[in-house]
Amino acid sequence: MSAHQEDTRFSKNLIYMLIGSAFILALSLGIRHGFGLYLVPISHEFGWSHQVFSLAIAMQNLLWGAVQPFTGALADKYGSKIVVTVGGVLYTLGLLLMSVSSSVWLLDLSVGLIIGFALSATSFSVLLSAVGRAAHPSKRSMAMGIASAAGSFGQFIMLPTTLLMLKSVGWSSALVISAMLVAFIVPLAWMLKTPKSGTANTIVSTIKPAISFKQILKIAFNHRPFLWLALGFLVCGFQVVFLGIHLPGYLIDHGFDATTGTIFLALVGLFNIVGTFAAGYLGDKYSKPHLLMGLYGLRGITIIAFLALPLSTWTVYAFGTIMGVLWLSTVPLTNGIVANMFGVKYLTMLSGIVFFTHQIGSFFGGWLGGLNHDMTGNYNIIWACSIVLSFVGVLVHYFVNEESIVDD
């Protein structure tokens, strides 16, 4: 087989890794995206304000992001397989503990602390970096887009499943069942094989060993496009967590039942499959920063249209469909830019640094949404922030380029 032929198709090793990553992301992110459905039943049972549950989720997102660079460094050094295995065990434990959380501190410990750690090991930064190493540069964005789409499929499947469990067995038993499903991450982690040497898709073997861990950090933090990219990802985190956690409650406030919010989130998951795959495909052909500018701009326009139009079931579903296409399409593009800038030797760690800013945004999107609701009875301030941040996302990516500054 010629080098050109090898470049234009996926290797068997990459396909095997894509399958494992797809199932892990589907489980990890699918169950995590359903947490917003627990806000109302748990809060009502214990008489908590929305801010209590929102703060626990906000803590989860912040800790997830803060730990991500360190989890990434461990994955870079010891391999994704070990890190994901540990994450799967912690995730299972966290869900089981959450199922018996009758006090605020126990809720914070389970859904905030333990699951925050677990998500840092079982989500995009670790999994997409593993895929990025196995893929040839010419197919890297496409491979990351395929893996990202799997997480969206998990959201599409798990959201109606979670609602069904909540209605039939209650929130505590639903969490126990979710823990049993998440436990499958442990055996699936063993599909994350390190790329074999000698193949055209093996990027790790071609990396020059001269650049040390400390040197790459210094280069990254002095590279302004990298810093602008990280700032742009903060916008993504704020918006997706605000909508994922609070839109079901927003709809209940306006007279809709829980099913409407669940269908909204399921539509987001379904159409994000299209969005992430398309982003990965287009990212191999066009400027990734320009694509990100378009994505954030369209998000702002879509939110404005949703708020301006009369609220109905059909506008909710249309909003879910369009936001789904735009939802996590940023992920393969952002990680692809990091890989192009710095190569893949330290990709997991560097992607984790960028992801930390995403999670800072997630913290404020989740927590301030609940705080705004408790203080005013609505989400008006956070909606306005989401719109302004969309256009901040457009602006900052104007200063981002994906030129390589480290030999891959």
Coordinates of C-alpha atoms in Angstrom, one line a residue, residues 131-331:
V131 CA -7.8 9.2 18.5
G132 CA -5.7 12.2 17.3
R133 CA -2.5 10.2 17.9
A134 CA -3.7 7.3 16.0
A135 CA -5.0 9.3 13.0
H136 CA -2.9 10.7 10.2
P137 CA -2.8 14.6 10.2
S138 CA -4.9 14.7 7.0
K139 CA -7.7 12.8 8.7
R140 CA -7.3 14.0 12.2
S141 CA -10.2 16.4 12.3
M142 CA -12.5 13.9 10.7
A143 CA -11.6 11.2 13.2
M144 CA -12.1 13.5 16.1
G145 CA -15.5 14.5 14.6
I146 CA -16.6 10.9 14.4
A147 CA -15.6 10.3 18.0
S148 CA -17.4 13.5 19.2
A149 CA -20.5 12.5 17.3
A150 CA -20.7 9.4 19.4
G151 CA -21.0 11.4 22.6
S152 CA -23.9 13.2 21.0
F153 CA -25.6 9.9 20.1
G154 CA -25.2 8.9 23.8
Q155 CA -27.0 12.1 24.7
F156 CA -29.8 11.4 22.3
I157 CA -30.3 7.8 23.7
M158 CA -29.8 8.5 27.4
L159 CA -32.0 11.6 27.8
P160 CA -35.3 9.9 27.0
T161 CA -34.1 6.8 28.8
T162 CA -33.3 8.9 31.9
L163 CA -36.7 10.6 31.8
L164 CA -38.4 7.1 31.5
M165 CA -36.4 5.9 34.5
L166 CA -37.3 9.0 36.5
K167 CA -41.0 8.5 35.9
S168 CA -41.0 4.7 36.5
V169 CA -38.5 4.1 39.3
G170 CA -37.6 7.5 40.7
W171 CA -34.4 9.5 40.7
S172 CA -32.5 7.4 43.2
S173 CA -33.0 4.1 41.3
A174 CA -32.4 5.8 38.0
L175 CA -28.9 6.8 39.3
V176 CA -28.2 3.2 40.3
I177 CA -29.1 1.9 36.9
S178 CA -26.9 4.7 35.3
A179 CA -24.0 3.5 37.5
M180 CA -24.4 0.0 36.2
L181 CA -24.2 1.3 32.6
V182 CA -21.2 3.5 33.3
A183 CA -19.4 0.5 34.7
F184 CA -19.0 -0.8 31.1
I185 CA -16.5 2.0 30.6
V186 CA -13.9 -0.1 32.5
P187 CA -13.7 -3.0 30.0
L188 CA -14.2 -0.6 27.0
A189 CA -11.0 1.2 28.1
W190 CA -8.9 -1.7 27.0
M191 CA -9.8 -1.0 23.4
L192 CA -7.7 2.2 23.5
K193 CA -4.6 0.6 22.2
T194 CA -1.4 2.7 21.6
P195 CA -0.8 3.0 17.8
K196 CA 1.7 0.4 16.6
S197 CA 5.0 1.6 15.4
G198 CA 5.8 1.4 11.7
T199 CA 2.5 2.5 10.3
A200 CA 1.8 5.7 8.5
N201 CA -0.8 6.6 11.0
T202 CA 1.6 6.5 13.9
I203 CA 2.3 10.1 14.8
V204 CA 3.9 9.6 18.2
S205 CA 6.9 7.8 16.7
T206 CA 7.7 10.8 14.4
I207 CA 7.8 13.4 17.2
K208 CA 11.1 14.9 18.0
P209 CA 12.0 14.2 21.6
A210 CA 13.9 17.4 22.1
I211 CA 11.0 19.5 23.5
S212 CA 10.4 18.8 27.2
F213 CA 7.2 19.1 29.2
K214 CA 8.3 22.4 30.7
Q215 CA 9.4 23.8 27.4
I216 CA 6.1 23.0 25.7
L217 CA 4.2 24.7 28.5
K218 CA 6.3 27.8 28.2
I219 CA 5.8 27.9 24.4
A220 CA 2.0 27.4 24.8
F221 CA 1.6 30.2 27.4
N222 CA 3.6 32.6 25.3
H223 CA 1.7 31.8 22.1
R224 CA -1.1 34.3 21.9
P225 CA -3.3 32.4 19.4
F226 CA -3.4 29.5 21.9
L227 CA -4.5 31.9 24.6
W228 CA -7.2 33.4 22.4
L229 CA -8.4 29.8 21.5
A230 CA -8.7 29.0 25.2
L231 CA -10.7 32.2 25.9
G232 CA -13.1 31.3 23.1
F233 CA -13.7 27.9 24.6
L234 CA -14.9 29.6 27.8
V235 CA -17.9 30.9 25.7
C236 CA -18.8 27.4 24.6
G237 CA -18.8 26.1 28.2
F238 CA -21.0 28.9 29.5
Q239 CA -23.6 28.4 26.9
V240 CA -23.9 24.6 26.7
V241 CA -24.1 24.1 30.5
F242 CA -26.6 26.9 31.0
L243 CA -28.9 25.4 28.4
G244 CA -28.2 21.8 29.4
I245 CA -29.0 22.4 33.1
H246 CA -31.5 25.2 33.1
L247 CA -33.6 25.0 29.8
P248 CA -35.8 22.2 31.1
G249 CA -36.5 24.3 34.2
Y250 CA -37.0 27.4 32.1
L251 CA -39.6 25.6 30.1
I252 CA -41.4 24.3 33.2
D253 CA -41.5 27.9 34.4
H254 CA -43.4 28.7 31.2
G255 CA -46.0 26.0 31.5
F256 CA -44.4 23.1 29.6
D257 CA -43.9 19.7 31.1
A258 CA -40.6 17.8 31.7
T259 CA -41.1 15.9 28.5
T260 CA -40.7 19.0 26.4
G261 CA -37.3 19.8 27.9
T262 CA -36.2 16.2 27.5
I263 CA -37.1 16.2 23.8
F264 CA -35.2 19.5 23.4
L265 CA -32.0 18.0 24.9
A266 CA -32.5 14.8 22.9
L267 CA -32.8 16.9 19.7
V268 CA -29.6 18.6 20.7
G269 CA -27.9 15.3 21.0
L270 CA -29.3 13.9 17.7
F271 CA -28.4 16.9 15.6
N272 CA -25.1 17.3 17.3
I273 CA -24.2 14.1 15.6
V274 CA -24.6 15.9 12.3
G275 CA -22.8 19.0 13.6
T276 CA -19.7 17.3 15.0
F277 CA -19.3 15.1 12.0
A278 CA -19.7 18.0 9.7
A279 CA -17.2 20.1 11.7
G280 CA -14.6 17.3 11.6
Y281 CA -15.1 16.9 7.8
L282 CA -14.9 20.7 7.1
G283 CA -12.0 21.2 9.5
D284 CA -9.8 19.1 7.3
K285 CA -10.7 21.3 4.3
Y286 CA -11.1 24.8 5.6
S287 CA -9.8 27.2 8.2
K288 CA -10.8 25.9 11.6
P289 CA -10.7 29.4 13.3
H290 CA -13.0 30.7 10.6
L291 CA -15.4 27.8 11.1
L292 CA -15.4 28.6 14.8
M293 CA -16.2 32.2 14.1
G294 CA -19.2 31.1 12.1
L295 CA -20.4 28.7 14.8
Y296 CA -20.3 31.2 17.6
G297 CA -22.0 33.8 15.5
L298 CA -24.8 31.5 14.5
R299 CA -25.3 30.6 18.2
G300 CA -25.9 34.2 19.1
I301 CA -28.3 34.7 16.2
T302 CA -30.2 31.5 17.2
I303 CA -30.6 32.5 20.8
I304 CA -31.8 35.9 19.8
A305 CA -34.4 34.4 17.5
F306 CA -35.6 31.9 20.1
L307 CA -36.2 34.7 22.7
A308 CA -37.8 37.0 20.1
L309 CA -40.3 34.5 18.8
P310 CA -43.4 33.4 20.7
L311 CA -42.6 30.5 22.9
S312 CA -44.2 27.3 21.6
T313 CA -43.4 23.6 21.4
W314 CA -42.3 24.0 17.8
T315 CA -40.0 26.9 18.5
V316 CA -38.4 24.9 21.4
Y317 CA -37.9 21.9 19.1
A318 CA -36.5 24.2 16.3
F319 CA -34.1 25.8 18.8
G320 CA -33.0 22.3 19.9
T321 CA -32.4 21.2 16.3
I322 CA -30.3 24.3 15.4
M323 CA -28.4 24.4 18.7
G324 CA -27.7 20.7 18.2
V325 CA -25.9 21.3 15.0
L326 CA -23.8 24.1 16.8
W327 CA -23.6 22.4 20.2
L328 CA -20.2 20.6 20.4
S329 CA -19.1 21.2 16.8
T330 CA -16.5 23.4 18.5
V331 CA -14.7 20.4 20.1

